Amino acid sequence: MALLGVSSRLLSSLPRLGTICSCFQLLSPCSSTVISVVHFRALSNSNPNSTHIPDSHLKLQQLLTENKSGFKNLDNALSLFRKMLKMQPLPRDFHFCQLLTTLVKMKQYQVAFSLFREMCTLSIPVSIFTFNIAINCCCHSNRVDYAFSLLATTFKRGFVPDVVTYTTLIRGLLSQNKSQEARLFFANLIKFRQVQPDVVTFNTMIDGLCKTGHADMAFWLFRSMEKCDCEPNTVTYNTIIDSLCKRGLVDDAFNLHSEMMEKCILPDVWTYNRIIQVLCNLNRWEEVGLLLNQMIHDMKVSPDVHTFNILVDAYSKSGKLDDAKHIIQIMNERGVYPDIVTYGTLIHAYCSQGQMDGALAVLNTIKSKKIMPNCFTYNILIDAYCREQKLDIAMDLYRKMASEGLSPTVVTHNILLHGLCRLGKPMEALTFFYKIQGLGHKPDMVTYGTLLGGLCKNHYVDKALSLFRTIECNGLIPESNTYNIIIRGCLRSKKYDGACKLVDKMVDCGFSSDAATTSVLRHLLLSKAQDPTLVALYQKCLH
């Protein structure tokens, strides 16, 4: 009763989390505790009425172990559950937990929860492990309100929630951006001594605070761990280092990395990658070299493909193409094979320097290594050829994408439309736009902005106005930039009444004219100072 009383205070201290509804539709991947076969045997031997493990249970254990990553099909899992219900003696909760966990790995969340519900309905004995699975699933389904309802149910059934239970609930609160509730819940866990938080609990809380913009509080909690008899681990340090790097505090991150090693907490490849990346961004090459030397020779941490990709990208952006290629050579020598990101970065570097033959050679290398180029790879090349005003080659690459089974993205189409407009071919761009729209490709506001700009600059203002009217028909809302583009087109074509109406609509939407629009108006007023429409437009734009 004392435990229930403390838990009631703990739960009541939280702000109301919402109305509880049916849990039968709630399930999501869970990271429930994996129970070993040794634990299972210990449970069996702890029963004074059990002198041995039934053969049926041993066979069941073997079957569950063989399929722990997932059954070939759902029917096999359901069939096994029905057989388990008919076994005599009934399998232990351990077995049912294994089956539920396997279903979760198969992403059969609703099915898994349905079986959990059936177990409760049939009064099949469950444990805190079973409830941990259900609570975790609720949290991953963004129904932390029901997760807390299940927590209350565990107390009513006489179970003692463990550190996994509470850590899962904290993670659930943080995943729903309820950082204040998570902090209060965590504080009350310690205050009421409900459970001794372990390093996973602290890591969950620290990570959540960093992601929700409470980095200072996360650092304070990090420094408070030792007072709670909990030693930070590599994951803890990595989280804080990442937060420091994101805020540009690279020196503090460097110091924390040194502190890790002083405390014999070994940094991993992720630790080094994060610091190397921010040092590369700042062009602090000497420190990058020192850190790589420490990583490889002192700490014996092998660089992974991400480490090399960071270096290739950094050298490429700095115009050091030869150094980038040398890094790829080192990758191959160390047995770390470049991936599509590596080659995509190199292609971008060639394109940036106008070396299109080199870029195409890299593309051929990718294909020879049986690495499939992706849309991003082709977008880089198509954009480069458009900038070189070689639309024919860009279109050939576009068609090649389709032949290789790649579906062009809206970015691909925007690049081509921009290339056509830049070459003074807005009507061809408009024809291409209607063609891709007919194939089911959806435009975005960049698409419309590109086309409107191209049409207006080439004096097809009526076409631009007609296109502008279709924006909302496609489920999009014109942006400030879109309004300004079409208003400038109207002004340059002396469609002042149309511009006036558009300005009114733009203002009603909460937008204002930009500097370019105001400049066009000012220039027109200098030549037509007495035009009342222009004066009225200028005053509206100023307001």
Coordinates of C-alpha atoms in Angstrom, one line a residue:
M1 CA 0.0 0.0 0.0
A2 CA 2.9 2.3 0.8
L3 CA 4.3 1.7 -2.7
L4 CA 0.9 2.4 -4.3
G5 CA 0.6 5.6 -2.3
V6 CA 4.0 6.9 -3.4
S7 CA 3.1 6.0 -7.0
S8 CA -0.2 7.8 -6.8
R9 CA 1.6 11.0 -5.7
L10 CA 4.1 10.5 -8.6
L11 CA 1.3 10.1 -11.2
S12 CA -0.8 12.9 -9.8
S13 CA 2.2 15.3 -9.9
L14 CA 2.0 15.2 -13.7
P15 CA -0.2 17.5 -15.8
R16 CA -3.2 15.7 -17.2
L17 CA -1.9 13.8 -20.3
G18 CA -5.2 13.6 -22.2
T19 CA -8.3 11.4 -22.3
I20 CA -7.6 7.7 -22.3
C21 CA -9.2 5.9 -25.2
S22 CA -9.2 2.3 -26.5
C23 CA -5.7 0.8 -26.4
F24 CA -6.5 -2.0 -28.9
Q25 CA -5.3 0.0 -31.9
L26 CA -2.1 1.1 -30.2
L27 CA 1.2 -0.6 -31.0
S28 CA 4.6 0.4 -32.2
P29 CA 8.1 -0.9 -32.1
C30 CA 9.3 -1.6 -28.6
S31 CA 12.7 -2.2 -27.1
S32 CA 11.6 -4.6 -24.4
T33 CA 14.1 -6.4 -22.3
V34 CA 15.4 -9.6 -23.8
I35 CA 15.2 -12.4 -21.3
S36 CA 17.8 -15.1 -21.7
V37 CA 17.2 -18.9 -21.7
V38 CA 19.2 -19.0 -18.4
H39 CA 16.7 -16.6 -16.9
F40 CA 13.9 -18.9 -18.2
R41 CA 15.5 -21.9 -16.5
A42 CA 15.9 -19.9 -13.3
L43 CA 12.2 -19.0 -13.4
S44 CA 11.3 -22.7 -13.9
N45 CA 13.5 -23.9 -11.1
S46 CA 12.1 -21.3 -8.8
N47 CA 8.8 -23.0 -8.8
P48 CA 8.7 -25.6 -6.0
N49 CA 6.1 -27.6 -7.9
S50 CA 8.3 -27.8 -11.0
T51 CA 11.1 -30.4 -11.1
H52 CA 11.9 -30.1 -14.7
I53 CA 11.2 -28.2 -17.9
P54 CA 8.5 -29.9 -20.0
D55 CA 9.7 -31.0 -23.5
S56 CA 6.9 -28.9 -25.1
H57 CA 8.4 -25.8 -23.4
L58 CA 11.9 -26.6 -24.6
K59 CA 10.7 -27.1 -28.2
L60 CA 8.7 -23.8 -27.9
Q61 CA 11.8 -22.0 -26.6
Q62 CA 13.8 -23.3 -29.6
L63 CA 11.2 -22.2 -32.1
L64 CA 10.9 -18.8 -30.6
T65 CA 14.7 -18.4 -30.6
E66 CA 14.9 -19.5 -34.2
N67 CA 12.3 -16.9 -35.2
K68 CA 13.3 -14.1 -32.8
S69 CA 13.9 -11.7 -35.8
G70 CA 10.5 -12.4 -37.2
F71 CA 8.3 -15.2 -38.6
K72 CA 8.1 -15.8 -42.3
N73 CA 4.5 -14.8 -42.2
L74 CA 2.0 -13.6 -39.7
D75 CA -0.1 -16.8 -39.8
N76 CA 2.8 -18.8 -38.4
A77 CA 3.0 -16.5 -35.4
L78 CA -0.7 -16.5 -34.7
S79 CA -0.8 -20.3 -35.1
L80 CA 2.0 -20.6 -32.5
F81 CA 0.1 -18.4 -30.1
R82 CA -3.0 -20.6 -30.4
K83 CA -0.9 -23.7 -29.7
M84 CA 0.7 -21.9 -26.6
L85 CA -2.8 -21.3 -25.2
K86 CA -3.6 -25.1 -25.4
M87 CA -0.3 -26.3 -23.9
Q88 CA -0.4 -28.0 -20.5
P89 CA 1.3 -26.8 -18.5
L90 CA 0.8 -23.3 -19.9
P91 CA 4.0 -21.6 -21.2
R92 CA 5.5 -19.0 -18.9
D93 CA 5.1 -15.2 -19.4
F94 CA 8.7 -15.3 -20.7
H95 CA 7.5 -17.2 -23.8
F96 CA 4.6 -14.9 -24.4
C97 CA 6.9 -11.9 -24.1
Q98 CA 9.2 -13.4 -26.7
L99 CA 6.3 -13.9 -29.1
L100 CA 5.0 -10.3 -28.6
T101 CA 8.5 -8.9 -29.1
T102 CA 8.9 -10.9 -32.3
L103 CA 5.6 -9.6 -33.6
V104 CA 6.7 -6.0 -32.8
K105 CA 9.9 -6.6 -34.8
M106 CA 7.7 -7.7 -37.7
K107 CA 5.8 -4.4 -37.2
Q108 CA 2.6 -6.2 -36.5
Y109 CA 1.9 -3.8 -33.7
Q110 CA -1.9 -4.0 -33.6
V111 CA -1.8 -7.8 -33.8
A112 CA 0.7 -7.9 -30.9
F113 CA -1.4 -5.7 -28.8
S114 CA -4.5 -7.8 -29.6
L115 CA -2.7 -10.9 -28.3
F116 CA -1.7 -9.0 -25.1
R117 CA -5.3 -8.0 -24.6
E118 CA -6.4 -11.6 -25.1
M119 CA -3.9 -12.8 -22.6
C120 CA -5.3 -10.4 -20.0
T121 CA -8.9 -11.4 -20.9
L122 CA -8.1 -15.1 -20.5
S123 CA -6.3 -14.3 -17.1
I124 CA -3.0 -15.7 -18.5
P125 CA -0.3 -14.7 -15.9
V126 CA 1.6 -11.6 -17.0
S127 CA 4.5 -9.8 -15.5
I128 CA 6.1 -6.4 -15.4
F129 CA 8.0 -7.5 -18.6
T130 CA 4.7 -7.9 -20.4
F131 CA 3.5 -4.5 -19.3
N132 CA 6.8 -2.9 -20.3
I133 CA 6.2 -4.1 -23.8
A134 CA 2.7 -2.6 -23.8
I135 CA 3.8 0.7 -22.2
N136 CA 6.7 1.1 -24.7
C137 CA 4.3 0.4 -27.6
C138 CA 1.9 3.1 -26.4
C139 CA 4.7 5.6 -26.1
H140 CA 6.0 4.9 -29.6
S141 CA 2.4 5.3 -30.8
N142 CA 2.2 8.8 -29.4
R143 CA -0.3 7.7 -26.7
V144 CA 1.7 8.3 -23.6
D145 CA -1.6 9.0 -21.9
Y146 CA -2.6 5.4 -22.1
A147 CA 1.0 4.3 -21.2
F148 CA 0.4 6.1 -17.8
S149 CA -2.9 4.3 -17.5
L150 CA -1.1 1.0 -17.9
L151 CA 1.4 2.1 -15.3
A152 CA -1.4 2.6 -12.8
T153 CA -2.7 -0.9 -13.7
T154 CA 0.6 -2.4 -12.9
F155 CA 0.3 -1.0 -9.3
K156 CA -3.2 -2.3 -9.0
R157 CA -2.0 -5.8 -10.0
G158 CA 0.7 -5.7 -7.4
F159 CA 3.7 -5.4 -9.8
V160 CA 6.7 -3.2 -9.1
P161 CA 7.6 -1.1 -12.1
D162 CA 11.3 -1.3 -12.8
V163 CA 13.8 1.2 -14.3
V164 CA 12.9 0.1 -17.8
T165 CA 9.2 1.0 -17.2
Y166 CA 10.0 4.5 -16.0
T167 CA 12.7 5.1 -18.7
T168 CA 10.2 4.1 -21.3
L169 CA 7.6 6.6 -20.0
I170 CA 10.2 9.4 -19.9
R171 CA 11.1 8.6 -23.5
G172 CA 7.4 8.7 -24.4
L173 CA 6.9 12.1 -22.8
L174 CA 9.9 13.5 -24.6
S175 CA 8.8 12.0 -28.0
Q176 CA 5.6 14.0 -27.7
N177 CA 7.5 17.2 -26.8
K178 CA 6.3 17.1 -23.3
S179 CA 9.7 18.0 -21.9
Q180 CA 8.3 19.8 -18.9
E181 CA 6.3 16.8 -17.8
A182 CA 9.3 14.5 -18.4
R183 CA 11.5 16.7 -16.2
L184 CA 8.9 16.7 -13.5
F185 CA 8.4 13.0 -13.7
F186 CA 12.1 12.4 -13.6
A187 CA 12.6 14.7 -10.6
N188 CA 9.8 12.9 -8.7
L189 CA 11.3 9.5 -9.4
I190 CA 14.3 10.7 -7.5
K191 CA 12.4 12.6 -4.9
F192 CA 10.1 9.8 -4.0
R193 CA 12.9 7.2 -4.5
Q194 CA 10.5 5.2 -6.7
V195 CA 13.5 3.7 -8.6
Q196 CA 17.2 4.3 -8.9
P197 CA 17.7 5.8 -12.4
D198 CA 20.4 4.0 -14.4
V199 CA 22.6 5.4 -17.1
V200 CA 19.9 4.6 -19.8
T201 CA 17.4 6.7 -17.9
F202 CA 19.8 9.6 -17.7
N203 CA 20.8 9.2 -21.3
T204 CA 17.1 9.3 -22.3
M205 CA 16.5 12.4 -20.3
I206 CA 19.6 14.2 -21.5
D207 CA 19.0 13.3 -25.1
G208 CA 15.4 14.6 -24.9
L209 CA 16.4 17.8 -23.3
C210 CA 19.0 18.5 -26.0
K211 CA 16.5 17.8 -28.8
T212 CA 13.9 20.1 -27.2
G213 CA 16.2 23.1 -26.9
H214 CA 17.1 22.7 -23.2
A215 CA 20.8 22.0 -23.7
D216 CA 21.9 23.9 -20.5
M217 CA 19.6 21.8 -18.4
A218 CA 20.9 18.7 -20.1
F219 CA 24.4 19.6 -19.3
W220 CA 23.4 20.3 -15.6
L221 CA 21.8 16.9 -15.5
F222 CA 24.9 15.4 -17.0
R223 CA 27.1 16.9 -14.3
S224 CA 24.6 15.7 -11.6
M225 CA 24.9 12.0 -12.6
E226 CA 27.8 11.2 -10.3
K227 CA 25.9 12.6 -7.3
C228 CA 23.2 10.1 -8.1
D229 CA 25.8 7.3 -8.1
C230 CA 25.5 6.9 -11.9
E231 CA 28.6 7.1 -14.1
P232 CA 28.1 8.6 -17.6
N233 CA 29.0 6.4 -20.5
T234 CA 30.1 6.9 -24.1
V235 CA 26.5 7.5 -25.2
T236 CA 26.1 10.3 -22.5
Y237 CA 29.3 12.1 -23.6
N238 CA 28.3 11.7 -27.3
T239 CA 25.0 13.3 -26.7
I240 CA 26.5 16.3 -24.9
I241 CA 29.3 16.6 -27.5
D242 CA 26.7 16.7 -30.3
S243 CA 24.8 19.4 -28.5
L244 CA 27.9 21.5 -28.1
C245 CA 28.9 21.1 -31.7
K246 CA 25.4 22.1 -32.9
R247 CA 25.8 25.3 -30.9
G248 CA 29.2 26.0 -32.3
L249 CA 31.0 25.3 -29.0
V250 CA 33.6 23.1 -30.6
D251 CA 36.3 23.9 -28.1
D252 CA 34.0 22.8 -25.3
A253 CA 33.3 19.6 -27.2
F254 CA 37.0 19.1 -27.6
N255 CA 37.5 19.5 -23.9
L256 CA 34.8 17.1 -23.1
H257 CA 36.4 14.5 -25.4
S258 CA 39.6 14.9 -23.5
E259 CA 37.7 14.5 -20.2
M260 CA 36.3 11.2 -21.5
M261 CA 39.7 9.7 -22.0
E262 CA 40.9 11.0 -18.6
K263 CA 38.1 9.1 -17.0
C264 CA 38.8 6.0 -19.2
I265 CA 35.5 6.3 -21.0
L266 CA 36.5 5.3 -24.5
P267 CA 35.3 7.5 -27.4
D268 CA 33.9 5.6 -30.3
V269 CA 33.8 6.3 -34.0
W270 CA 30.7 8.5 -33.6
T271 CA 32.5 10.7 -31.1
Y272 CA 35.4 11.3 -33.5
N273 CA 33.1 11.8 -36.5
R274 CA 31.1 14.5 -34.8
I275 CA 34.1 16.6 -33.7
I276 CA 36.0 16.0 -37.0
Q277 CA 32.9 17.2 -38.9
V278 CA 32.6 20.5 -37.1
L279 CA 36.4 21.1 -37.3
C280 CA 36.3 20.5 -41.0
N281 CA 33.5 23.0 -41.3
L282 CA 35.7 25.6 -39.6
N283 CA 38.7 24.6 -41.8
R284 CA 40.8 23.7 -38.7
W285 CA 42.8 21.2 -40.7
E286 CA 45.7 20.8 -38.3
E287 CA 43.4 19.8 -35.5
V288 CA 41.6 17.4 -37.8
G289 CA 44.9 15.7 -38.6
L290 CA 45.8 15.5 -34.9
L291 CA 42.4 14.0 -34.0
L292 CA 42.6 11.5 -36.8
N293 CA 46.0 10.4 -35.7
Q294 CA 44.8 10.0 -32.1
M295 CA 41.7 8.1 -33.3
I296 CA 43.6 5.6 -35.5
H297 CA 47.0 5.2 -33.8
D298 CA 46.3 5.9 -30.1
M299 CA 42.7 4.8 -29.6
K300 CA 42.7 2.1 -32.3
V301 CA 39.3 3.3 -33.5
S302 CA 38.8 2.5 -37.2
P303 CA 37.3 5.2 -39.3
D304 CA 34.1 4.2 -41.0
V305 CA 32.6 5.2 -44.3
H306 CA 31.0 8.3 -42.6
T307 CA 34.4 9.5 -41.4
F308 CA 35.8 9.3 -44.9
N309 CA 32.7 11.0 -46.3
I310 CA 33.1 13.9 -44.0
L311 CA 36.7 14.4 -45.2
V312 CA 35.8 14.0 -48.9
D313 CA 33.0 16.5 -48.5
A314 CA 35.2 19.0 -46.6
Y315 CA 38.1 18.8 -49.2
S316 CA 35.6 19.0 -52.0
K317 CA 34.0 22.2 -50.6
S318 CA 37.4 23.7 -50.1
G319 CA 38.2 23.1 -53.8
K320 CA 40.8 20.5 -52.9
L321 CA 39.7 17.9 -55.4
D322 CA 43.0 16.0 -55.5
D323 CA 42.9 15.6 -51.7
A324 CA 39.3 14.4 -51.9
K325 CA 40.3 11.8 -54.5
H326 CA 43.3 10.8 -52.3
I327 CA 40.9 10.2 -49.4
I328 CA 38.9 7.8 -51.5
Q329 CA 42.1 6.0 -52.5
I330 CA 42.9 5.6 -48.7
M331 CA 39.4 4.3 -48.1
N332 CA 39.9 1.5 -50.6
E333 CA 43.3 0.7 -49.2
R334 CA 41.8 0.3 -45.7
G335 CA 38.9 -1.9 -46.9
V336 CA 36.3 0.8 -46.3
Y337 CA 34.4 0.9 -49.6
P338 CA 33.0 4.2 -50.8
D339 CA 29.2 4.5 -51.0
I340 CA 26.8 6.6 -53.1
V341 CA 27.3 9.5 -50.7
T342 CA 31.1 9.4 -51.3
Y343 CA 30.8 9.4 -55.0
G344 CA 27.9 11.9 -55.0
T345 CA 30.2 14.3 -53.1
L346 CA 33.0 13.8 -55.6
I347 CA 30.6 14.4 -58.6
H348 CA 29.5 17.6 -57.0
A349 CA 33.1 18.7 -56.6
Y350 CA 33.8 18.1 -60.3
C351 CA 30.7 19.9 -61.3
S352 CA 31.5 22.9 -59.1
Q353 CA 34.8 23.2 -61.0
G354 CA 33.2 22.8 -64.4
Q355 CA 34.9 19.5 -65.0
M356 CA 31.9 17.7 -66.4
D357 CA 34.0 14.9 -68.0
G358 CA 35.4 14.1 -64.6
A359 CA 31.9 14.0 -63.1
L360 CA 30.6 11.6 -65.8
A361 CA 33.7 9.4 -65.3
V362 CA 32.7 9.1 -61.6
L363 CA 29.2 8.2 -62.6
N364 CA 30.5 5.4 -64.8
T365 CA 32.8 4.3 -62.0
I366 CA 29.7 4.0 -59.7
K367 CA 27.9 1.9 -62.3
S368 CA 30.9 -0.4 -62.8
K369 CA 31.0 -1.1 -59.1
K370 CA 27.3 -2.1 -59.2
I371 CA 26.4 0.9 -57.0
M372 CA 23.1 2.3 -58.1
P373 CA 23.1 6.1 -58.6
N374 CA 20.2 7.8 -56.8
C375 CA 18.1 10.9 -57.7
F376 CA 20.5 13.1 -55.7
T377 CA 23.4 12.0 -57.9
Y378 CA 21.5 12.7 -61.1
N379 CA 20.2 16.0 -59.8
I380 CA 23.8 17.2 -59.3
L381 CA 24.7 16.4 -62.9
I382 CA 21.5 17.8 -64.4
D383 CA 21.9 21.0 -62.5
A384 CA 25.5 21.4 -63.6
Y385 CA 24.6 20.9 -67.3
C386 CA 21.7 23.3 -67.0
R387 CA 24.2 25.9 -65.6
E388 CA 26.5 25.1 -68.5
Q389 CA 23.5 25.8 -70.8
K390 CA 23.6 22.2 -72.1
L391 CA 20.0 21.4 -71.9
D392 CA 20.1 18.5 -74.3
I393 CA 22.6 16.6 -72.1
A394 CA 20.5 17.5 -69.0
M395 CA 17.4 16.1 -70.7
D396 CA 19.3 12.9 -71.7
L397 CA 20.3 12.4 -68.1
Y398 CA 16.7 13.0 -67.1
R399 CA 15.5 10.3 -69.5
K400 CA 18.3 8.0 -68.3
M401 CA 17.0 8.2 -64.8
A402 CA 13.6 6.7 -65.8
S403 CA 15.3 4.0 -67.8
E404 CA 17.2 3.0 -64.7
G405 CA 14.0 2.8 -62.6
L406 CA 14.5 6.1 -60.8
S407 CA 11.5 8.4 -60.4
P408 CA 12.5 12.1 -60.8
T409 CA 11.7 14.2 -57.8
V410 CA 10.2 17.7 -57.7
V411 CA 13.8 19.0 -57.3
T412 CA 14.8 17.3 -60.6
H413 CA 11.9 19.0 -62.4
N414 CA 12.5 22.4 -60.8
I415 CA 16.2 22.2 -62.0
L416 CA 15.1 21.6 -65.5
L417 CA 12.4 24.2 -65.5
H418 CA 14.8 26.8 -64.1
G419 CA 17.3 25.8 -66.9
L420 CA 14.7 26.3 -69.6
C421 CA 13.6 29.7 -68.2
R422 CA 17.2 30.8 -67.8
L423 CA 17.7 30.1 -71.5
G424 CA 14.7 32.2 -72.4
K425 CA 12.4 29.3 -73.2
P426 CA 9.6 29.8 -70.7
M427 CA 6.9 28.4 -73.1
E428 CA 8.9 25.2 -73.4
A429 CA 9.2 25.2 -69.6
L430 CA 5.4 25.6 -69.4
T431 CA 4.8 22.7 -71.8
F432 CA 7.2 20.5 -69.8
F433 CA 5.4 21.5 -66.6
Y434 CA 2.0 20.4 -68.0
K435 CA 3.6 17.2 -69.3
I436 CA 5.0 16.1 -65.9
Q437 CA 1.8 17.2 -64.2
G438 CA -0.1 14.9 -66.5
L439 CA 2.2 12.1 -65.4
G440 CA 1.2 12.6 -61.8
H441 CA 4.1 14.6 -60.6
K442 CA 3.1 17.3 -58.0
P443 CA 4.6 20.8 -58.2
D444 CA 5.6 22.8 -55.2
M445 CA 5.9 26.5 -54.7
V446 CA 9.5 26.6 -56.0
T447 CA 8.1 25.1 -59.3
Y448 CA 5.5 27.9 -59.5
G449 CA 8.0 30.6 -58.5
T450 CA 10.4 29.4 -61.2
L451 CA 7.8 29.4 -64.0
L452 CA 6.1 32.6 -63.0
G453 CA 9.5 34.4 -62.9
G454 CA 10.5 32.9 -66.3
L455 CA 7.1 33.9 -67.9
C456 CA 7.1 37.4 -66.5
K457 CA 10.7 38.2 -67.5
N458 CA 9.9 37.1 -71.1
H459 CA 6.7 39.2 -71.2
Y460 CA 4.2 36.3 -71.0
V461 CA 2.4 38.0 -68.1
D462 CA -1.1 36.8 -69.2
K463 CA 0.2 33.2 -69.1
A464 CA 1.8 33.9 -65.7
L465 CA -1.5 35.3 -64.4
S466 CA -3.4 32.2 -65.7
L467 CA -0.8 29.9 -64.1
F468 CA -1.0 31.9 -60.8
R469 CA -4.7 31.2 -60.6
T470 CA -4.1 27.4 -60.7
I471 CA -1.9 27.4 -57.6
E472 CA -4.7 27.0 -55.0
C473 CA -6.4 24.4 -57.3
N474 CA -3.4 22.2 -56.7
G475 CA -3.7 22.4 -53.0
L476 CA -0.9 25.0 -52.5
I477 CA -1.0 28.5 -50.9
P478 CA 0.9 31.3 -52.7
E479 CA 3.8 32.6 -50.7
S480 CA 5.1 36.2 -50.3
N481 CA 7.8 35.6 -52.9
T482 CA 5.2 34.2 -55.4
Y483 CA 3.0 37.3 -55.0
N484 CA 5.9 39.6 -55.5
I485 CA 7.1 37.9 -58.7
I486 CA 3.6 38.2 -60.3
I487 CA 3.1 41.8 -59.1
R488 CA 6.5 42.9 -60.6
G489 CA 5.4 41.2 -63.8
C490 CA 2.2 43.1 -63.9
L491 CA 3.9 46.4 -63.1
R492 CA 6.5 46.0 -65.9
S493 CA 3.7 45.1 -68.3
K494 CA 1.7 48.2 -67.2
K495 CA -1.1 46.1 -65.8
Y496 CA -1.5 48.4 -62.9
D497 CA -5.1 47.4 -62.0
G498 CA -4.1 43.8 -61.9
A499 CA -1.1 44.6 -59.7
C500 CA -3.3 46.6 -57.4
K501 CA -5.7 43.7 -56.9
L502 CA -2.8 41.3 -56.2
V503 CA -1.3 43.7 -53.7
D504 CA -4.6 43.8 -51.8
K505 CA -4.8 40.1 -51.8
M506 CA -1.2 39.8 -50.7
V507 CA -1.8 42.2 -47.8
D508 CA -4.9 40.3 -46.8
C509 CA -2.8 37.1 -46.6
G510 CA -0.4 38.9 -44.2
F511 CA 2.5 39.4 -46.7
S512 CA 4.2 42.5 -47.8
S513 CA 6.1 43.7 -50.8
D514 CA 9.8 43.0 -50.9
A515 CA 12.7 45.3 -51.8
A516 CA 12.6 44.3 -55.5
T517 CA 8.9 45.1 -55.9
T518 CA 9.3 48.5 -54.1
S519 CA 12.2 49.3 -56.3
V520 CA 10.2 48.7 -59.5
L521 CA 7.4 50.9 -58.2
R522 CA 9.8 53.7 -57.3
H523 CA 11.4 53.6 -60.7
L524 CA 7.9 53.8 -62.4
L525 CA 6.9 56.7 -60.2
L526 CA 10.0 58.7 -61.3
S527 CA 8.8 58.5 -64.9
K528 CA 5.0 58.7 -64.2
A529 CA 4.8 60.7 -61.0
Q530 CA 1.2 61.8 -61.6
D531 CA -0.3 58.3 -62.1
P532 CA -2.7 58.0 -59.2
T533 CA -2.8 54.2 -59.4
L534 CA 0.9 53.9 -59.0
V535 CA 0.9 56.4 -56.1
A536 CA -1.8 54.3 -54.4
L537 CA 0.2 51.1 -55.0
Y538 CA 3.3 52.6 -53.7
Q539 CA 1.6 53.8 -50.5
K540 CA 0.1 50.3 -50.0
C541 CA 3.5 48.7 -50.4
L542 CA 5.1 51.1 -47.9
H543 CA 2.4 50.2 -45.4

